[in-house]
Amino acid sequence: MSDCLFCRIVAGEIPSNKVYENDKVFAFRDINPQAPVHVLIVPKRHKDNILACDADTAAALTDAVRVIAAQEGVEKSGFRVVSNCGKDGAQSVNHLHLHLMGGKTLPGRMA
Ligand code: AMP
């Protein structure tokens, strides 16, 4: 999708701070980090949100979580994975993505 921000990042049309890539996923640092480690993990093939995530994509995303958590040094300390979906989920970019956040103790409650 040529008008999708994350598709354009995956294609290299918009610069990003890449932390990991394989044939199915691309991961880069969030431009507005909410934690010392804040990485966005996206499938290369466009999907609007987690409701469109098939089993193959889910496996690729969770494999990437494992690799990136180790790479970022938060594997043992712990981290959080979030996927915002739709209006009430406060999804601002309509390309499925996981937020991987860590590097500090995160707040335990949503509100
Ligand atoms: P969400 O609000 O869950 O859809 O998450 C979208 C995330 O994308 C936000 O945390 C933004 O800070 C992040 N973001 C927006 N534009 C960029 C960009 N060009 N590079 C990296 N992260 C971005």
GROMACS .gro file of N, CA and C and ligand atoms in nm:
model
  356
    1MET      N    1   0.086  -0.119   0.000
    1MET     CA    2   0.000   0.000   0.000
    1MET      C    3   0.090   0.123   0.000
    2SER      N    4   0.087   0.197  -0.110
    2SER     CA    5   0.182   0.306  -0.128
    2SER      C    6   0.157   0.423  -0.033
    3ASP      N    7   0.036   0.433   0.023
    3ASP     CA    8   0.008   0.544   0.114
    3ASP      C    9   0.022   0.505   0.261
    4CYS      N   10   0.070   0.385   0.286
    4CYS     CA   11   0.084   0.338   0.424
    4CYS      C   12   0.224   0.371   0.476
    5LEU      N   13   0.230   0.440   0.589
    5LEU     CA   14   0.358   0.482   0.646
    5LEU      C   15   0.452   0.363   0.668
    6PHE      N   16   0.400   0.257   0.731
    6PHE     CA   17   0.490   0.145   0.763
    6PHE      C   18   0.527   0.066   0.639
    7CYS      N   19   0.440   0.057   0.539
    7CYS     CA   20   0.480  -0.005   0.412
    7CYS      C   21   0.595   0.075   0.350
    8ARG      N   22   0.588   0.205   0.361
    8ARG     CA   23   0.694   0.289   0.304
    8ARG      C   24   0.823   0.276   0.383
    9ILE      N   25   0.815   0.258   0.514
    9ILE     CA   26   0.935   0.232   0.594
    9ILE      C   27   0.995   0.097   0.556
   10VAL      N   28   0.910  -0.005   0.544
   10VAL     CA   29   0.960  -0.138   0.503
   10VAL      C   30   1.029  -0.131   0.368
   11ALA      N   31   0.975  -0.052   0.277
   11ALA     CA   32   1.030  -0.040   0.141
   11ALA      C   33   1.155   0.047   0.138
   12GLY      N   34   1.187   0.112   0.249
   12GLY     CA   35   1.304   0.199   0.254
   12GLY      C   36   1.279   0.337   0.194
   13GLU      N   37   1.153   0.369   0.169
   13GLU     CA   38   1.119   0.501   0.112
   13GLU      C   39   1.121   0.610   0.218
   14ILE      N   40   1.100   0.567   0.344
   14ILE     CA   41   1.108   0.659   0.459
   14ILE      C   42   1.212   0.600   0.553
   15PRO      N   43   1.306   0.682   0.600
   15PRO     CA   44   1.412   0.628   0.684
   15PRO      C   45   1.360   0.580   0.820
   16SER      N   46   1.426   0.480   0.873
   16SER     CA   47   1.392   0.430   1.007
   16SER      C   48   1.520   0.381   1.073
   17ASN      N   49   1.510   0.362   1.203
   17ASN     CA   50   1.623   0.309   1.279
   17ASN      C   51   1.600   0.158   1.293
   18LYS      N   52   1.645   0.084   1.197
   18LYS     CA   53   1.615  -0.060   1.190
   18LYS      C   54   1.691  -0.136   1.298
   19VAL      N   55   1.621  -0.231   1.362
   19VAL     CA   56   1.690  -0.317   1.459
   19VAL      C   57   1.691  -0.463   1.414
   20TYR      N   58   1.602  -0.500   1.323
   20TYR     CA   59   1.595  -0.641   1.282
   20TYR      C   60   1.513  -0.652   1.154
   21GLU      N   61   1.552  -0.748   1.071
   21GLU     CA   62   1.475  -0.773   0.948
   21GLU      C   63   1.496  -0.917   0.905
   22ASN      N   64   1.390  -0.981   0.860
   22ASN     CA   65   1.405  -1.108   0.787
   22ASN      C   66   1.307  -1.104   0.671
   23ASP      N   67   1.281  -1.217   0.609
   23ASP     CA   68   1.198  -1.214   0.488
   23ASP      C   69   1.052  -1.178   0.516
   24LYS      N   70   1.008  -1.192   0.642
   24LYS     CA   71   0.866  -1.168   0.673
   24LYS      C   72   0.840  -1.045   0.757
   25VAL      N   73   0.935  -1.005   0.838
   25VAL     CA   74   0.911  -0.894   0.930
   25VAL      C   75   1.022  -0.789   0.923
   26PHE      N   76   0.988  -0.671   0.970
   26PHE     CA   77   1.081  -0.558   0.977
   26PHE      C   78   1.058  -0.493   1.112
   27ALA      N   79   1.167  -0.456   1.179
   27ALA     CA   80   1.154  -0.395   1.312
   27ALA      C   81   1.242  -0.272   1.322
   28PHE      N   82   1.190  -0.168   1.386
   28PHE     CA   83   1.261  -0.040   1.394
   28PHE      C   84   1.220   0.032   1.522
   29ARG      N   85   1.304   0.128   1.562
   29ARG     CA   86   1.277   0.199   1.687
   29ARG      C   87   1.162   0.299   1.669
   30ASP      N   88   1.075   0.303   1.771
   30ASP     CA   89   0.964   0.398   1.768
   30ASP      C   90   1.020   0.540   1.773
   31ILE      N   91   0.964   0.626   1.693
   31ILE     CA   92   1.012   0.765   1.684
   31ILE      C   93   0.980   0.845   1.811
   32ASN      N   94   0.885   0.796   1.889
   32ASN     CA   95   0.843   0.862   2.013
   32ASN      C   96   0.842   0.759   2.127
   33PRO      N   97   0.962   0.718   2.168
   33PRO     CA   98   0.970   0.601   2.258
   33PRO      C   99   0.905   0.626   2.395
   34GLN      N  100   0.834   0.525   2.442
   34GLN     CA  101   0.767   0.530   2.573
   34GLN      C  102   0.847   0.456   2.679
   35ALA      N  103   0.961   0.402   2.640
   35ALA     CA  104   1.047   0.326   2.731
   35ALA      C  105   1.187   0.327   2.669
   36PRO      N  106   1.290   0.295   2.750
   36PRO     CA  107   1.426   0.294   2.694
   36PRO      C  108   1.439   0.202   2.572
   37VAL      N  109   1.372   0.090   2.576
   37VAL     CA  110   1.361   0.003   2.457
   37VAL      C  111   1.217   0.014   2.407
   38HIS      N  112   1.200   0.061   2.285
   38HIS     CA  113   1.066   0.067   2.225
   38HIS      C  114   1.082   0.041   2.076
   39VAL      N  115   1.053  -0.082   2.041
   39VAL     CA  116   1.072  -0.129   1.903
   39VAL      C  117   0.936  -0.163   1.844
   40LEU      N  118   0.914  -0.125   1.721
   40LEU     CA  119   0.793  -0.163   1.647
   40LEU      C  120   0.829  -0.279   1.555
   41ILE      N  121   0.749  -0.385   1.560
   41ILE     CA  122   0.771  -0.503   1.477
   41ILE      C  123   0.652  -0.515   1.382
   42VAL      N  124   0.678  -0.513   1.253
   42VAL     CA  125   0.569  -0.512   1.155
   42VAL      C  126   0.588  -0.624   1.054
   43PRO      N  127   0.478  -0.683   1.007
   43PRO     CA  128   0.489  -0.777   0.895
   43PRO      C  129   0.518  -0.698   0.767
   44LYS      N  130   0.603  -0.754   0.681
   44LYS     CA  131   0.635  -0.683   0.557
   44LYS      C  132   0.511  -0.673   0.467
   45ARG      N  133   0.431  -0.777   0.469
   45ARG     CA  134   0.308  -0.775   0.389
   45ARG      C  135   0.200  -0.699   0.465
   46HIS      N  136   0.140  -0.600   0.402
   46HIS     CA  137   0.045  -0.514   0.473
   46HIS      C  138  -0.075  -0.592   0.527
   47LYS      N  139  -0.105  -0.567   0.655
   47LYS     CA  140  -0.229  -0.611   0.717
   47LYS      C  141  -0.273  -0.496   0.806
   48ASP      N  142  -0.402  -0.467   0.808
   48ASP     CA  143  -0.448  -0.347   0.878
   48ASP      C  144  -0.423  -0.351   1.028
   49ASN      N  145  -0.451  -0.465   1.088
   49ASN     CA  146  -0.438  -0.475   1.234
   49ASN      C  147  -0.438  -0.622   1.274
   50ILE      N  148  -0.442  -0.646   1.404
   50ILE     CA  149  -0.426  -0.784   1.453
   50ILE      C  150  -0.542  -0.874   1.412
   51LEU      N  151  -0.656  -0.815   1.379
   51LEU     CA  152  -0.770  -0.896   1.335
   51LEU      C  153  -0.742  -0.962   1.201
   52ALA      N  154  -0.647  -0.908   1.126
   52ALA     CA  155  -0.613  -0.964   0.994
   52ALA      C  156  -0.488  -1.053   1.000
   53CYS      N  157  -0.442  -1.083   1.122
   53CYS     CA  158  -0.317  -1.157   1.139
   53CYS      C  159  -0.342  -1.307   1.126
   54ASP      N  160  -0.281  -1.370   1.026
   54ASP     CA  161  -0.293  -1.516   1.008
   54ASP      C  162  -0.187  -1.587   1.091
   55ALA      N  163  -0.196  -1.719   1.095
   55ALA     CA  164  -0.107  -1.797   1.182
   55ALA      C  165   0.040  -1.783   1.140
   56ASP      N  166   0.064  -1.778   1.012
   56ASP     CA  167   0.202  -1.766   0.962
   56ASP      C  168   0.263  -1.632   1.006
   57THR      N  169   0.183  -1.526   0.995
   57THR     CA  170   0.230  -1.393   1.036
   57THR      C  171   0.250  -1.388   1.187
   58ALA      N  172   0.158  -1.447   1.261
   58ALA     CA  173   0.171  -1.448   1.408
   58ALA      C  174   0.299  -1.519   1.450
   59ALA      N  175   0.330  -1.629   1.383
   59ALA     CA  176   0.453  -1.703   1.416
   59ALA      C  177   0.575  -1.618   1.384
   60ALA      N  178   0.572  -1.551   1.270
   60ALA     CA  179   0.687  -1.467   1.231
   60ALA      C  180   0.705  -1.352   1.331
   61LEU      N  181   0.596  -1.293   1.375
   61LEU     CA  182   0.604  -1.181   1.470
   61LEU      C  183   0.657  -1.228   1.605
   62THR      N  184   0.608  -1.342   1.654
   62THR     CA  185   0.654  -1.389   1.786
   62THR      C  186   0.798  -1.438   1.779
   63ASP      N  187   0.838  -1.496   1.667
   63ASP     CA  188   0.980  -1.532   1.651
   63ASP      C  189   1.066  -1.406   1.660
   64ALA      N  190   1.020  -1.299   1.597
   64ALA     CA  191   1.095  -1.173   1.598
   64ALA      C  192   1.100  -1.115   1.740
   65VAL      N  193   0.992  -1.127   1.815
   65VAL     CA  194   0.992  -1.080   1.955
   65VAL      C  195   1.104  -1.148   2.031
   66ARG      N  196   1.115  -1.279   2.015
   66ARG     CA  197   1.218  -1.356   2.088
   66ARG      C  198   1.358  -1.306   2.051
   67VAL      N  199   1.382  -1.290   1.923
   67VAL     CA  200   1.515  -1.247   1.876
   67VAL      C  201   1.546  -1.106   1.923
   68ILE      N  202   1.450  -1.015   1.909
   68ILE     CA  203   1.475  -0.875   1.941
   68ILE      C  204   1.488  -0.855   2.093
   69ALA      N  205   1.409  -0.926   2.171
   69ALA     CA  206   1.421  -0.916   2.317
   69ALA      C  207   1.562  -0.954   2.361
   70ALA      N  208   1.617  -1.057   2.302
   70ALA     CA  209   1.754  -1.098   2.336
   70ALA      C  210   1.853  -0.994   2.286
   71GLN      N  211   1.832  -0.949   2.164
   71GLN     CA  212   1.922  -0.850   2.103
   71GLN      C  213   1.926  -0.720   2.182
   72GLU      N  214   1.810  -0.681   2.237
   72GLU     CA  215   1.799  -0.554   2.311
   72GLU      C  216   1.833  -0.569   2.459
   73GLY      N  217   1.860  -0.693   2.502
   73GLY     CA  218   1.903  -0.716   2.639
   73GLY      C  219   1.792  -0.712   2.742
   74VAL      N  220   1.667  -0.736   2.700
   74VAL     CA  221   1.555  -0.734   2.795
   74VAL      C  222   1.493  -0.872   2.816
   75GLU      N  223   1.555  -0.972   2.758
   75GLU     CA  224   1.501  -1.108   2.765
   75GLU      C  225   1.482  -1.153   2.910
   76LYS      N  226   1.581  -1.126   2.995
   76LYS     CA  227   1.575  -1.175   3.134
   76LYS      C  228   1.500  -1.077   3.224
   77SER      N  229   1.514  -0.946   3.202
   77SER     CA  230   1.449  -0.847   3.288
   77SER      C  231   1.299  -0.839   3.262
   78GLY      N  232   1.258  -0.873   3.141
   78GLY     CA  233   1.117  -0.868   3.105
   78GLY      C  234   1.085  -0.748   3.018
   79PHE      N  235   0.969  -0.753   2.958
   79PHE     CA  236   0.929  -0.648   2.863
   79PHE      C  237   0.779  -0.663   2.838
   80ARG      N  238   0.725  -0.571   2.761
   80ARG     CA  239   0.581  -0.573   2.729
   80ARG      C  240   0.564  -0.571   2.578
   81VAL      N  241   0.466  -0.647   2.530
   81VAL     CA  242   0.429  -0.646   2.388
   81VAL      C  243   0.284  -0.604   2.378
   82VAL      N  244   0.258  -0.500   2.296
   82VAL     CA  245   0.123  -0.445   2.281
   82VAL      C  246   0.093  -0.430   2.133
   83SER      N  247  -0.031  -0.459   2.095
   83SER     CA  248  -0.076  -0.426   1.960
   83SER      C  249  -0.207  -0.350   1.971
   84ASN      N  250  -0.203  -0.221   1.948
   84ASN     CA  251  -0.325  -0.140   1.952
   84ASN      C  252  -0.410  -0.169   1.829
   85CYS      N  253  -0.541  -0.172   1.849
   85CYS     CA  254  -0.631  -0.207   1.739
   85CYS      C  255  -0.750  -0.112   1.736
   86GLY      N  256  -0.763  -0.039   1.626
   86GLY     CA  257  -0.882   0.042   1.604
   86GLY      C  258  -0.889   0.166   1.691
   87LYS      N  259  -1.003   0.232   1.684
   87LYS     CA  260  -1.022   0.362   1.748
   87LYS      C  261  -1.005   0.355   1.900
   88ASP      N  262  -1.078   0.265   1.964
   88ASP     CA  263  -1.069   0.258   2.110
   88ASP      C  264  -0.934   0.204   2.157
   89GLY      N  265  -0.866   0.130   2.070
   89GLY     CA  266  -0.732   0.082   2.103
   89GLY      C  267  -0.624   0.186   2.077
   90ALA      N  268  -0.665   0.301   2.026
   90ALA     CA  269  -0.573   0.412   1.996
   90ALA      C  270  -0.467   0.373   1.893
   91GLN      N  271  -0.510   0.293   1.794
   91GLN     CA  272  -0.419   0.261   1.683
   91GLN      C  273  -0.408   0.383   1.592
   92SER      N  274  -0.286   0.432   1.573
   92SER     CA  275  -0.268   0.552   1.490
   92SER      C  276  -0.211   0.521   1.353
   93VAL      N  277  -0.149   0.405   1.337
   93VAL     CA  278  -0.097   0.364   1.207
   93VAL      C  279  -0.165   0.232   1.169
   94ASN      N  280  -0.238   0.233   1.059
   94ASN     CA  281  -0.319   0.117   1.023
   94ASN      C  282  -0.240   0.014   0.943
   95HIS      N  283  -0.131  -0.027   1.003
   95HIS     CA  284  -0.050  -0.140   0.954
   95HIS      C  285  -0.014  -0.219   1.079
   96LEU      N  286  -0.058  -0.344   1.085
   96LEU     CA  287  -0.035  -0.428   1.203
   96LEU      C  288   0.108  -0.410   1.256
   97HIS      N  289   0.118  -0.384   1.387
   97HIS     CA  290   0.251  -0.374   1.448
   97HIS      C  291   0.244  -0.412   1.594
   98LEU      N  292   0.354  -0.467   1.643
   98LEU     CA  293   0.371  -0.493   1.785
   98LEU      C  294   0.465  -0.388   1.841
   99HIS      N  295   0.428  -0.332   1.957
   99HIS     CA  296   0.520  -0.248   2.033
   99HIS      C  297   0.593  -0.342   2.130
  100LEU      N  298   0.724  -0.347   2.123
  100LEU     CA  299   0.804  -0.420   2.223
  100LEU      C  300   0.872  -0.315   2.310
  101MET      N  301   0.833  -0.311   2.438
  101MET     CA  302   0.882  -0.205   2.528
  101MET      C  303   0.945  -0.265   2.652
  102GLY      N  304   1.056  -0.207   2.694
  102GLY     CA  305   1.124  -0.255   2.813
  102GLY      C  306   1.239  -0.164   2.848
  103GLY      N  307   1.327  -0.217   2.931
  103GLY     CA  308   1.444  -0.139   2.973
  103GLY      C  309   1.418  -0.059   3.100
  104LYS      N  310   1.297  -0.067   3.153
  104LYS     CA  311   1.262  -0.009   3.283
  104LYS      C  312   1.138  -0.083   3.333
  105THR      N  313   1.104  -0.063   3.460
  105THR     CA  314   0.982  -0.123   3.511
  105THR      C  315   0.864  -0.041   3.460
  106LEU      N  316   0.778  -0.104   3.385
  106LEU     CA  317   0.665  -0.035   3.322
  106LEU      C  318   0.547  -0.026   3.418
  107PRO      N  319   0.461   0.075   3.400
  107PRO     CA  320   0.342   0.085   3.487
  107PRO      C  321   0.257  -0.040   3.476
  108GLY      N  322   0.203  -0.083   3.589
  108GLY     CA  323   0.130  -0.209   3.591
  108GLY      C  324  -0.016  -0.198   3.556
  109ARG      N  325  -0.071  -0.076   3.554
  109ARG     CA  326  -0.214  -0.060   3.529
  109ARG      C  327  -0.233   0.029   3.406
  110MET      N  328  -0.343   0.006   3.335
  110MET     CA  329  -0.374   0.083   3.215
  110MET      C  330  -0.434   0.220   3.250
  111ALA      N  331  -0.506   0.228   3.363
  111ALA     CA  332  -0.572   0.355   3.399
  111ALA      C  333  -0.593   0.359   3.548
  112AMP     P1  334  -0.004   0.298   1.731
  112AMP     O1  335  -0.044   0.427   1.794
  112AMP     O2  336  -0.020   0.179   1.819
  112AMP     O3  337  -0.066   0.280   1.594
  112AMP     O4  338   0.155   0.307   1.711
  112AMP     C1  339   0.213   0.377   1.608
  112AMP     C2  340   0.351   0.413   1.654
  112AMP     O5  341   0.426   0.452   1.542
  112AMP     C3  342   0.357   0.528   1.753
  112AMP     O6  343   0.414   0.483   1.877
  112AMP     C4  344   0.446   0.631   1.684
  112AMP     O7  345   0.533   0.697   1.773
  112AMP     C5  346   0.520   0.546   1.584
  112AMP     N1  347   0.567   0.615   1.465
  112AMP     C6  348   0.498   0.701   1.385
  112AMP     N2  349   0.574   0.740   1.281
  112AMP     C7  350   0.693   0.677   1.295
  112AMP     C8  351   0.814   0.677   1.220
  112AMP     N3  352   0.827   0.749   1.108
  112AMP     N4  353   0.918   0.603   1.265
  112AMP     C9  354   0.905   0.531   1.378
  112AMP     N5  355   0.794   0.526   1.453
  112AMP    C10  356   0.689   0.598   1.413
   0.00000   0.00000   0.00000
